[in-house]
mmCIF file of C-alpha atoms in Angstrom:
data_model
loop_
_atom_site.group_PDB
_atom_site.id
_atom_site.type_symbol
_atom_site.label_atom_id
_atom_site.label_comp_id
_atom_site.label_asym_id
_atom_site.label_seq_id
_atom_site.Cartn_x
_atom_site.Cartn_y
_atom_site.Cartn_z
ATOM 1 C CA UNK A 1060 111.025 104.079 88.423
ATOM 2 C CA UNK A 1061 108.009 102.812 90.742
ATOM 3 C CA UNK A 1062 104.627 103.516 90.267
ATOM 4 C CA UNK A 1063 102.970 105.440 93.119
ATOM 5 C CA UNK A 1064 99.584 105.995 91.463
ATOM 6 C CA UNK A 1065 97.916 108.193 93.991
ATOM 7 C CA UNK A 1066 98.172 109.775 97.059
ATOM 8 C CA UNK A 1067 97.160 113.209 98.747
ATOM 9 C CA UNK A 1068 98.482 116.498 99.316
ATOM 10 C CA UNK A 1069 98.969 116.184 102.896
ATOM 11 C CA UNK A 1070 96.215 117.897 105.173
ATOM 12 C CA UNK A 1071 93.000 116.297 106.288
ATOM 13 C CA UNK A 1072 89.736 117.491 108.103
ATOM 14 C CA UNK A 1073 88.702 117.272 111.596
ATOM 15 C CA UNK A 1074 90.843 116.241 114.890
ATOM 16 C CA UNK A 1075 90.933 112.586 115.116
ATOM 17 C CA UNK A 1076 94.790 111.924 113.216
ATOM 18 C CA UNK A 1077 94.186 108.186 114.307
ATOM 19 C CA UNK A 1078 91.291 108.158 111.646
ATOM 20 C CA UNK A 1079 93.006 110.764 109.512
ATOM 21 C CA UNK A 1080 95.799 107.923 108.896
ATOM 22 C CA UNK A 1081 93.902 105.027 108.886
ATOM 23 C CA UNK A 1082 91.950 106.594 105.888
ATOM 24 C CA UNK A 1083 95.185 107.443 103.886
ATOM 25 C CA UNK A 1084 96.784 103.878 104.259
ATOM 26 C CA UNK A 1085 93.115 102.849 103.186
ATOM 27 C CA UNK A 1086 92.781 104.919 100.098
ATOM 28 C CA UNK A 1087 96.040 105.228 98.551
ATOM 29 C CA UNK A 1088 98.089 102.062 100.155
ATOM 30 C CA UNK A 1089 100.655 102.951 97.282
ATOM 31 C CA UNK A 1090 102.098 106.108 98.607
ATOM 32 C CA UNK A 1091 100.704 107.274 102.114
ATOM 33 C CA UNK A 1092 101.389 109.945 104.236
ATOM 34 C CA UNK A 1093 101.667 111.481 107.611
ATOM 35 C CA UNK A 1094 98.118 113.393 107.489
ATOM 36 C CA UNK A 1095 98.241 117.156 109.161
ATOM 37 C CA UNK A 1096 95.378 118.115 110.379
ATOM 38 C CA UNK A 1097 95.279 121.865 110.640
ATOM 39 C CA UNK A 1098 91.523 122.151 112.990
ATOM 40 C CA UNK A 1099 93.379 121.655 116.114
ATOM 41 C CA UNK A 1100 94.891 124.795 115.961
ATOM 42 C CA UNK A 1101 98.306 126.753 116.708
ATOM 43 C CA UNK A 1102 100.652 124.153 115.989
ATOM 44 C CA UNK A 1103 98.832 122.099 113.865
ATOM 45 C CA UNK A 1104 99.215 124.683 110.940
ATOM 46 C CA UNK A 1105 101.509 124.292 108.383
ATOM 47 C CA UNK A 1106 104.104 127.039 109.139
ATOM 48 C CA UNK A 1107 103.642 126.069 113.236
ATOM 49 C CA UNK A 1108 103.986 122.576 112.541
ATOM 50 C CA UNK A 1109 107.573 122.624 110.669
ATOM 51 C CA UNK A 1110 108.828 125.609 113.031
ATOM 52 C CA UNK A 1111 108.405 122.993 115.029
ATOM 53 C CA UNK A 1112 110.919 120.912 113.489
ATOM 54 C CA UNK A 1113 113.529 124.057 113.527
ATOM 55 C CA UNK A 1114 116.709 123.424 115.311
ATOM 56 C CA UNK A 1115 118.012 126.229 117.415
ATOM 57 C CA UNK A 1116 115.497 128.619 116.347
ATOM 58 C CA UNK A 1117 111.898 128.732 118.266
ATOM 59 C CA UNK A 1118 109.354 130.608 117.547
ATOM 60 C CA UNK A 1119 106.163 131.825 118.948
ATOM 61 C CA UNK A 1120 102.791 132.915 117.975
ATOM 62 C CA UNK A 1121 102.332 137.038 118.164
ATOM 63 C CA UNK A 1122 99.408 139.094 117.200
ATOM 64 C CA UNK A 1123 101.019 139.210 114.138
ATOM 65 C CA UNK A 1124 101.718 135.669 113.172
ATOM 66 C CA UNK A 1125 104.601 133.486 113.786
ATOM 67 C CA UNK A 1126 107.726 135.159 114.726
ATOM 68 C CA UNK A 1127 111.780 133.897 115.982
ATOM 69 C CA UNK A 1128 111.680 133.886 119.718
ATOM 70 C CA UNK A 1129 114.821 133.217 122.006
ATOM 71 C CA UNK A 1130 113.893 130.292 123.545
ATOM 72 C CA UNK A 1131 110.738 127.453 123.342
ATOM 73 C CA UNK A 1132 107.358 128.271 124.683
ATOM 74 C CA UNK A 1133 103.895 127.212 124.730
ATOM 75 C CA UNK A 1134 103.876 127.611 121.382
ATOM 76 C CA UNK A 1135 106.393 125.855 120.222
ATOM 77 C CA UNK A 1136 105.974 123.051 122.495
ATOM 78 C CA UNK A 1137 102.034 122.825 121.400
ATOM 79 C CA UNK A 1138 103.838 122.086 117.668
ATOM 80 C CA UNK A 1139 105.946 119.314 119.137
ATOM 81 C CA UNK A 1140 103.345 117.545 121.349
ATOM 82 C CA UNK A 1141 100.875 117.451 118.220
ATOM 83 C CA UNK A 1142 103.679 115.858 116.102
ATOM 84 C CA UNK A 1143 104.234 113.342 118.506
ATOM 85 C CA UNK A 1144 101.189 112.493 118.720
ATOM 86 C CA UNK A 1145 100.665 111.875 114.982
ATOM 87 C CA UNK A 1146 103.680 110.083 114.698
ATOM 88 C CA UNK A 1147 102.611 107.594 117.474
ATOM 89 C CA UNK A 1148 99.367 107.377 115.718
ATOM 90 C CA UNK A 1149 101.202 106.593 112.445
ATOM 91 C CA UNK A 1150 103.773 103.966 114.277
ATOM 92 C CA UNK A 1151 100.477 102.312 115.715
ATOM 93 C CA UNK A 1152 98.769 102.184 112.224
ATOM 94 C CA UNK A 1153 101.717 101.534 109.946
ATOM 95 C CA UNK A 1154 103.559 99.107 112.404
ATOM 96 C CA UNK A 1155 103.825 96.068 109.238
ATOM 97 C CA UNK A 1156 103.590 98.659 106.147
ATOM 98 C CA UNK A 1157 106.626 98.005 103.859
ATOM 99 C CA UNK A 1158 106.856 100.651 100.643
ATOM 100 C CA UNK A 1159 107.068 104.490 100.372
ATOM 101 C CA UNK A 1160 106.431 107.025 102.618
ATOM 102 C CA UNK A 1161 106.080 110.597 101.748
ATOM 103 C CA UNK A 1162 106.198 113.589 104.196
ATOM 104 C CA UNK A 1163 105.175 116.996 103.938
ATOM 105 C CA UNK A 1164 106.770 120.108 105.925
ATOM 106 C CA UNK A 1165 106.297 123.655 104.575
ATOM 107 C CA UNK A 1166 109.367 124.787 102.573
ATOM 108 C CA UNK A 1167 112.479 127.579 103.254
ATOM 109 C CA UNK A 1168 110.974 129.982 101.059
ATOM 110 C CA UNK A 1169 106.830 130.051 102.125
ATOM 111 C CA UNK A 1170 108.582 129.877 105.635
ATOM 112 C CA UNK A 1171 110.568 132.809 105.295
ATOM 113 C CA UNK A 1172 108.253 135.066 104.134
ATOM 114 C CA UNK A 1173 105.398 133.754 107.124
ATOM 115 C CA UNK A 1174 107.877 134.272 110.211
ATOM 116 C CA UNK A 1175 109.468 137.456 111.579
ATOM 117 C CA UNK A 1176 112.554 138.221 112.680
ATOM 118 C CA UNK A 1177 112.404 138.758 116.195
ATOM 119 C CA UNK A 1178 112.615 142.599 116.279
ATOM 120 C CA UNK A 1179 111.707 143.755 112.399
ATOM 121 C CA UNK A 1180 110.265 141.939 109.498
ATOM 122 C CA UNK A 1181 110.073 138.853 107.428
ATOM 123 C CA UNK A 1182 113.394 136.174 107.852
ATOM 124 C CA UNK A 1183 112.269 136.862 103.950
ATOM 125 C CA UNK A 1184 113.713 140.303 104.375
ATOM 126 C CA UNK A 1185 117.416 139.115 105.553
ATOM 127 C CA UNK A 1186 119.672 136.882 103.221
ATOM 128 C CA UNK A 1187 121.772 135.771 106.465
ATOM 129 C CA UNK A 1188 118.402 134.549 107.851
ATOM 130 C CA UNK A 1189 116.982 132.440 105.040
ATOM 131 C CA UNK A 1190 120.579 130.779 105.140
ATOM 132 C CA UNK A 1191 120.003 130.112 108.825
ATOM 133 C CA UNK A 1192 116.258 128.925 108.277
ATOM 134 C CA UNK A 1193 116.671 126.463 105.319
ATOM 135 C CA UNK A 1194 120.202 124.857 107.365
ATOM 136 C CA UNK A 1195 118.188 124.707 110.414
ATOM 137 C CA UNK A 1196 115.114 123.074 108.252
ATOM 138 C CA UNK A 1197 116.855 120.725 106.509
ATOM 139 C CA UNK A 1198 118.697 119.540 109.961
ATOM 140 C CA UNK A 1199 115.386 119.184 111.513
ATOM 141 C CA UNK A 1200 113.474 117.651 108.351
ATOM 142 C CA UNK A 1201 116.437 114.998 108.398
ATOM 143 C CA UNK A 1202 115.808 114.221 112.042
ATOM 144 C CA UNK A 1203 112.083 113.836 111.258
ATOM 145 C CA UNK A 1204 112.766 111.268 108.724
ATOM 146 C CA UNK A 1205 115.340 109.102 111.125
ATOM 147 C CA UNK A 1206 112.187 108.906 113.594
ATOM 148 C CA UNK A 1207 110.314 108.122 111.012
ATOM 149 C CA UNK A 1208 112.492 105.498 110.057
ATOM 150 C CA UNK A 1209 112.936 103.603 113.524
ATOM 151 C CA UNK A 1210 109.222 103.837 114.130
ATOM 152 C CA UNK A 1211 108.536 102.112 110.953
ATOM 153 C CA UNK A 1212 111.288 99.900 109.679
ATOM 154 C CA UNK A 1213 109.338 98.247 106.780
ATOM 155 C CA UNK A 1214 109.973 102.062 104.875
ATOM 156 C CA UNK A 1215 111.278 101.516 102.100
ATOM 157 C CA UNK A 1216 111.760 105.164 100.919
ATOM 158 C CA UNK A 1217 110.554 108.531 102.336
ATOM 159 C CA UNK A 1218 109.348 110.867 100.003
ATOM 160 C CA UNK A 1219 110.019 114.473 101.089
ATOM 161 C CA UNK A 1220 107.389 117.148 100.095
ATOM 162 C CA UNK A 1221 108.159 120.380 100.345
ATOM 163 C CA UNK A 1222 104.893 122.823 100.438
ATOM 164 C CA UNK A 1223 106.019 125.949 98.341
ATOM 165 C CA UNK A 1224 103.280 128.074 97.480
ATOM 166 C CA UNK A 1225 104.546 131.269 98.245
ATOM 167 C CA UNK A 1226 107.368 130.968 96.140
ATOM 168 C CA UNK A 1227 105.983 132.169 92.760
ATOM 169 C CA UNK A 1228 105.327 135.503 94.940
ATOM 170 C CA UNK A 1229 109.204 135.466 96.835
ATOM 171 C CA UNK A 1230 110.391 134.800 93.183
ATOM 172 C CA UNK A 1231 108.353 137.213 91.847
ATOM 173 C CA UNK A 1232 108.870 139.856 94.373
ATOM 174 C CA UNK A 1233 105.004 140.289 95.525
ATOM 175 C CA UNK A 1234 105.730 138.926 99.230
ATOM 176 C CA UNK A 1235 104.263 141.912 101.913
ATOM 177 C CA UNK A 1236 106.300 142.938 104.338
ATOM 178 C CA UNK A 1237 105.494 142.921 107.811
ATOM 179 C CA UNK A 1238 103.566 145.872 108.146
ATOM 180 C CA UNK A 1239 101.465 144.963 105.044
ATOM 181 C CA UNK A 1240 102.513 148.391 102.845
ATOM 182 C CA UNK A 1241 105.541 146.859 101.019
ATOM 183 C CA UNK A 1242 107.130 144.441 99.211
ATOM 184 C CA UNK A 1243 109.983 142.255 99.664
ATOM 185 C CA UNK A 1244 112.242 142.234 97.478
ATOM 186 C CA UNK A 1245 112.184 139.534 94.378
ATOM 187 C CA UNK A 1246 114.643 136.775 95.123
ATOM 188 C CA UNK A 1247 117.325 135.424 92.976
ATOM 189 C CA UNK A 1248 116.618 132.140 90.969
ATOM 190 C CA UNK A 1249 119.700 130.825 92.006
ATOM 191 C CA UNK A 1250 119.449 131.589 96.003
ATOM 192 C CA UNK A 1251 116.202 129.178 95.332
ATOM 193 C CA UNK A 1252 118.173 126.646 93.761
ATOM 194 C CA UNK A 1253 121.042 126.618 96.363
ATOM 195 C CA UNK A 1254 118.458 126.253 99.224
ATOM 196 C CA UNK A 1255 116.664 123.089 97.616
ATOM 197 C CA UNK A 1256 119.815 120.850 97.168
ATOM 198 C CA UNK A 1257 119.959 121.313 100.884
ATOM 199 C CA UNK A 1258 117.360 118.624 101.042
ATOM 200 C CA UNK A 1259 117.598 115.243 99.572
ATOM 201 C CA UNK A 1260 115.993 115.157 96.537
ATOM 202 C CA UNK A 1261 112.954 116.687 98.078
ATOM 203 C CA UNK A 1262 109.077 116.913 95.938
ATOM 204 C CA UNK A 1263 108.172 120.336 95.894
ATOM 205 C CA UNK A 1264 104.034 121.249 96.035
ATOM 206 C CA UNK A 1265 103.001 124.907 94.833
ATOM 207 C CA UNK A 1266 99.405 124.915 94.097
ATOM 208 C CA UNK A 1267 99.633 128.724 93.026
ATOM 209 C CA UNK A 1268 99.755 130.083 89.507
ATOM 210 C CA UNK A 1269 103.067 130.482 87.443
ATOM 211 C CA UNK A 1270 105.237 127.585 89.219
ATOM 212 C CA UNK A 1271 109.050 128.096 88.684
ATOM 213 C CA UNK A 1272 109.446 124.567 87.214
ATOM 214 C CA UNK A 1273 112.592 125.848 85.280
ATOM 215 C CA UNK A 1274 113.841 126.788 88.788
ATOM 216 C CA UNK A 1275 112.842 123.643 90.229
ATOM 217 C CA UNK A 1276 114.548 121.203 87.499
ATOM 218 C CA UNK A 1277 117.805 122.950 87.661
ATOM 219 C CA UNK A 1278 117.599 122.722 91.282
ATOM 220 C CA UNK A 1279 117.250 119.070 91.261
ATOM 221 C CA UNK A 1280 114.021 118.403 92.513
ATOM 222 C CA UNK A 1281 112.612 114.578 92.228
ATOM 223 C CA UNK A 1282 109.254 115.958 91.262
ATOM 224 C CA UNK A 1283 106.696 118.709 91.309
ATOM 225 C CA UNK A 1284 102.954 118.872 92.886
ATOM 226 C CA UNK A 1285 100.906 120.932 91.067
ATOM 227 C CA UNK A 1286 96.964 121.748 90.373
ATOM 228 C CA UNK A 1287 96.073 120.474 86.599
ATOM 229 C CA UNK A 1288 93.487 123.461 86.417
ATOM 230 C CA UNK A 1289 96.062 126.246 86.828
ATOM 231 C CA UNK A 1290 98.923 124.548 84.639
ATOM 232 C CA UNK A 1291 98.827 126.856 81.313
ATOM 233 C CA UNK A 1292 99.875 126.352 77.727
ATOM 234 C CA UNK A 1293 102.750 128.321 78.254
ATOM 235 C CA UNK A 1294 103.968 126.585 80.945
ATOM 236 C CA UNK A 1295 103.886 123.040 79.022
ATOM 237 C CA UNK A 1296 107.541 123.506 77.236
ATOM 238 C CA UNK A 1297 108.800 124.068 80.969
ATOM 239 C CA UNK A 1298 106.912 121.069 81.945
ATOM 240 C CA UNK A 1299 108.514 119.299 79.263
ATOM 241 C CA UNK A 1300 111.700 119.752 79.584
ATOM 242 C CA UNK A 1301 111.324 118.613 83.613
ATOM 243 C CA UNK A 1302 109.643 115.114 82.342
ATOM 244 C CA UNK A 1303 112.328 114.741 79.685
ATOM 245 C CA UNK A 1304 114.722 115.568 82.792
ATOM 246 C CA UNK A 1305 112.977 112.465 84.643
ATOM 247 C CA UNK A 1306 111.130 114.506 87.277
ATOM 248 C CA UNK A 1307 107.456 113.085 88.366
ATOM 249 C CA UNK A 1308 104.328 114.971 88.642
ATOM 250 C CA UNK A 1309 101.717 115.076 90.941
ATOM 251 C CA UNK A 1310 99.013 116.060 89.057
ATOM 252 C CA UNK A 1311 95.962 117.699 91.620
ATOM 253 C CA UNK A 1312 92.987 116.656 89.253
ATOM 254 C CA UNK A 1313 90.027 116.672 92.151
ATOM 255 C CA UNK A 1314 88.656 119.707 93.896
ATOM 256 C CA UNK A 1315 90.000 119.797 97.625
ATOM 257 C CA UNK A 1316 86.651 121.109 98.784
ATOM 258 C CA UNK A 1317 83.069 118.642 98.642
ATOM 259 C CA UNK A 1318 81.791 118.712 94.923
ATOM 260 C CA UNK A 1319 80.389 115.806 93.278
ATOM 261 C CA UNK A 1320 82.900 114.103 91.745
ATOM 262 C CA UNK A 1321 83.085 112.745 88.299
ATOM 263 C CA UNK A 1322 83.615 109.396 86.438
ATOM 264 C CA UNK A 1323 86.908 108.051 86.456
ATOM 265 C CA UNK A 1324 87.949 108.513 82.925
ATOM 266 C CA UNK A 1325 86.799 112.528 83.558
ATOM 267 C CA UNK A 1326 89.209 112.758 86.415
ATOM 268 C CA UNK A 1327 92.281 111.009 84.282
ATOM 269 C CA UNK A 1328 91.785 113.185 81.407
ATOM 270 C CA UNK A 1329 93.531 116.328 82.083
ATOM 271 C CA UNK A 1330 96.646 113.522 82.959
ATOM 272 C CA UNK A 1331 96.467 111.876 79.829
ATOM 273 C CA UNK A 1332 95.963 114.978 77.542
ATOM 274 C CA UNK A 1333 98.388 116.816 78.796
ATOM 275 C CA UNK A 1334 101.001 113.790 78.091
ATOM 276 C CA UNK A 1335 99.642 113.866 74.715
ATOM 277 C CA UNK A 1336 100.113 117.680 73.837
ATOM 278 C CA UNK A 1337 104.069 117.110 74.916
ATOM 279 C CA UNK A 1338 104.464 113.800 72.819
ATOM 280 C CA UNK A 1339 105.721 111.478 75.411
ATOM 281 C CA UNK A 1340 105.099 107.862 74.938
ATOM 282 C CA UNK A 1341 102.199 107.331 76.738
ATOM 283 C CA UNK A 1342 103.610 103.633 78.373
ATOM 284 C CA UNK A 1343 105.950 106.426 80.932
ATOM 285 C CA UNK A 1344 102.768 108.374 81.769
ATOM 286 C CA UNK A 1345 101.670 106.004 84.779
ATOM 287 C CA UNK A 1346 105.027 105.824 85.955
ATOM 288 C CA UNK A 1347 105.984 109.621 86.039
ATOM 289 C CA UNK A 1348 102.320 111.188 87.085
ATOM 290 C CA UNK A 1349 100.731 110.765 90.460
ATOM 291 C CA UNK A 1350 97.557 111.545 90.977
ATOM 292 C CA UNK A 1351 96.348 114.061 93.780
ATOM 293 C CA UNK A 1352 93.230 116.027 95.018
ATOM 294 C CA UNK A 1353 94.217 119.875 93.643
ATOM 295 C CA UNK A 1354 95.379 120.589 96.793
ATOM 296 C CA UNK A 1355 95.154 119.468 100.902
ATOM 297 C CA UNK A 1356 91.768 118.461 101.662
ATOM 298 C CA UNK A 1357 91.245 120.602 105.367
ATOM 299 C CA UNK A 1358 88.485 122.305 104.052
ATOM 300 C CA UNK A 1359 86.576 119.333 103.119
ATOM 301 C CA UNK A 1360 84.154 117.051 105.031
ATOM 302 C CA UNK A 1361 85.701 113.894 106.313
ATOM 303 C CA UNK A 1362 83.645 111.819 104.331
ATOM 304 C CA UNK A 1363 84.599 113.433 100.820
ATOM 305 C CA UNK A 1364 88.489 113.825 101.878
ATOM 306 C CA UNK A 1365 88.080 109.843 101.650
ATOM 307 C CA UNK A 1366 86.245 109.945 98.416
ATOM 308 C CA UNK A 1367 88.409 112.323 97.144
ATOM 309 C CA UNK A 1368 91.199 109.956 97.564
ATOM 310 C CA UNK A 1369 89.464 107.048 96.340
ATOM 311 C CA UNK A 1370 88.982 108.396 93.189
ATOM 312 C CA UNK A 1371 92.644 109.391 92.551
ATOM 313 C CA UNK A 1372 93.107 105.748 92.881
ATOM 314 C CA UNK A 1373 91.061 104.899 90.280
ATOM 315 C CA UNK A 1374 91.628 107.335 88.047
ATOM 316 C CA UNK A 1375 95.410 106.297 88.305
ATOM 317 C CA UNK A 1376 94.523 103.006 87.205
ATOM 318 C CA UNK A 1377 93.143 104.552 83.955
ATOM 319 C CA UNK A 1378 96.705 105.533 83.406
ATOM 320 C CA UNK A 1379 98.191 102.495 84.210
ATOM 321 C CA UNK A 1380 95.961 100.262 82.116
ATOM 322 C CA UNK A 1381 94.894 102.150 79.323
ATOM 323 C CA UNK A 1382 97.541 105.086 79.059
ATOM 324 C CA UNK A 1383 96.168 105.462 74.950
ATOM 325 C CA UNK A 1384 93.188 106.830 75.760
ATOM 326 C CA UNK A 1385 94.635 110.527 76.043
ATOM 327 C CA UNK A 1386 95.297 109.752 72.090
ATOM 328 C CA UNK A 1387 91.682 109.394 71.527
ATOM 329 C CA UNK A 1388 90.048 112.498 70.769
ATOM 330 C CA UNK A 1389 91.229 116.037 71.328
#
């Protein structure tokens, strides 16, 4: 299994993606990204950026949010332009990079419960439609990665990231409907499993209490992005099980917003004592945790977004060359 150390949830600051990349390949050279940068507006969001990737379904921006449409506008083509654009940027930057690549595009499930149906509520709302969404997706996401792929022949691997976080709430049955004085109804575990083996072996991110990593492992997910600070006890035999199963973790462990940010060996500790409550030999921590700000970094300031990253770096080292120290003191 390869070591990827560090690298970042996926959005960045500001409106300058040429900078936005050049920083990532910079700070964590072991496993950039495609940077989104979610300040230049409709399109540049996550749910308008991977409706952008949809094939045969466009969508549009109403009052409301994003909703099905029956053929591309503005809109949509505003989502497609600002892709282009960053993956021109990343072909200019990345031109001689040889290694792995991850990508992030919001997932099925947060998707489904963001866009409408054209005349009614959430796709969230319609079984038929999620089908159509997540075979539409997953079309889309694998055209994505072919461009990716000519741009950028050195690639060795691309590392799919799915951004989940409303799916504790569609699991859990707490999504709103359209008109804000309902629910949707919970969805079944195994719906969620089907829909994930529809990508290839994707990384799923959910930085929202009570992850379904039971879910997740059965649905044969290469790894999980989560925040450190909201992993609970009782979520550690779950998280367990998913290392025993092989999966990899990317562990957030700095704020995404400015803070000052600690020593090294501060930011590697909640990696190396959580391997140490589960009892895993701590010479597979470095290569099954990643570390990660908590979550993307839009918020921040440009300068701290590259701190931020920095430090995951470093703290991964921690991991790699002294993965005992979790063992030292409790």
């Amino acid at each position: 299994m390869s070591t990827w150390e560090a690298t970042g949830v996926g959005s960045h600051p500001g409106e300058d993606h040429l900078e936005a990349i050049k920083v990532v390949f910079g700070e964590v050279p072991g496993l950039p990204y495609l940077p989104e940068l979610p300040a230049r507006g409709v399109g540049a969001d996550m749910i308008g950026r991977t409706a952008g990737l949809l094939v045969d379904l466009p969508v549009e921006v109403q009052p409301s949010g994003w909703r099905l449409t029956d053929r591309p506008g503005r809109d949509h083509q505003r989502a497609v332009d600002h892709l282009r654009r960053d993956l021109d940027g990343l072909e200019e930057i990345g031109h001689d990079y040889a290694g792995p690549l991850k990508l992030q595009v919001c997932g099925p499930w947060t998707l489904a419960g963001s866009i409408e149906l054209k005349h009614g509520d959430k796709m969230l709302s319609d079984a038929g439609a999620v089908r159509d969404l997540t075979a539409s997706l997953a079309q889309g996401v694998a055209d994505h990665c072919a461009d990716v792929r000519r741009r950028l022949p050195g690639v060795t691997e691309i590392v799919l990231q799915l951004d989940e976080p409303g799916l504790p709430g569609v699991l859990a049955g707490t999504v709103p409907t359209a008109s804000g004085f309902g629910r949707l109804a919970a969805v079944e575990e195994w719906r969620v499993e089907e829909s994930m083996r529809s990508f290839d072996a994707p990384i799923v991110h959910c930085c929202a209490p009570s992850v379904p990593f039971d879910v997740l492992r059965r649905a044969g997910v290469r790894g999980v992005s989560v925040d450190a600070a909201l992993l609970r006890r009782r979520d550690e035999d779950s998280v367990g099980e998913a290392v025993e199963a092989g999966l990899r973790f990317l562990l957030g462990v700095v704020p995404g917003r400015d803070t000052r940010l600690p020593d090294v060996g501060v930011i590697a500790k909640p990696a190396l004592e959580l391997w140490r409550r589960l009892g895993f030999a701590p010479d597979r921590l470095a290569g099954q945790v990643v570390l990660t700000p908590a979550c993307g970094l839009a918020g921040a300031s440009p300068a701290y977004a590259r701190a931020a990253l920095a430090a995951c770096r470093k703290a991964a080292q921690v991991l790699r060359e002294d993965p005992e120290a979790g063992s030292q003191g409790g």
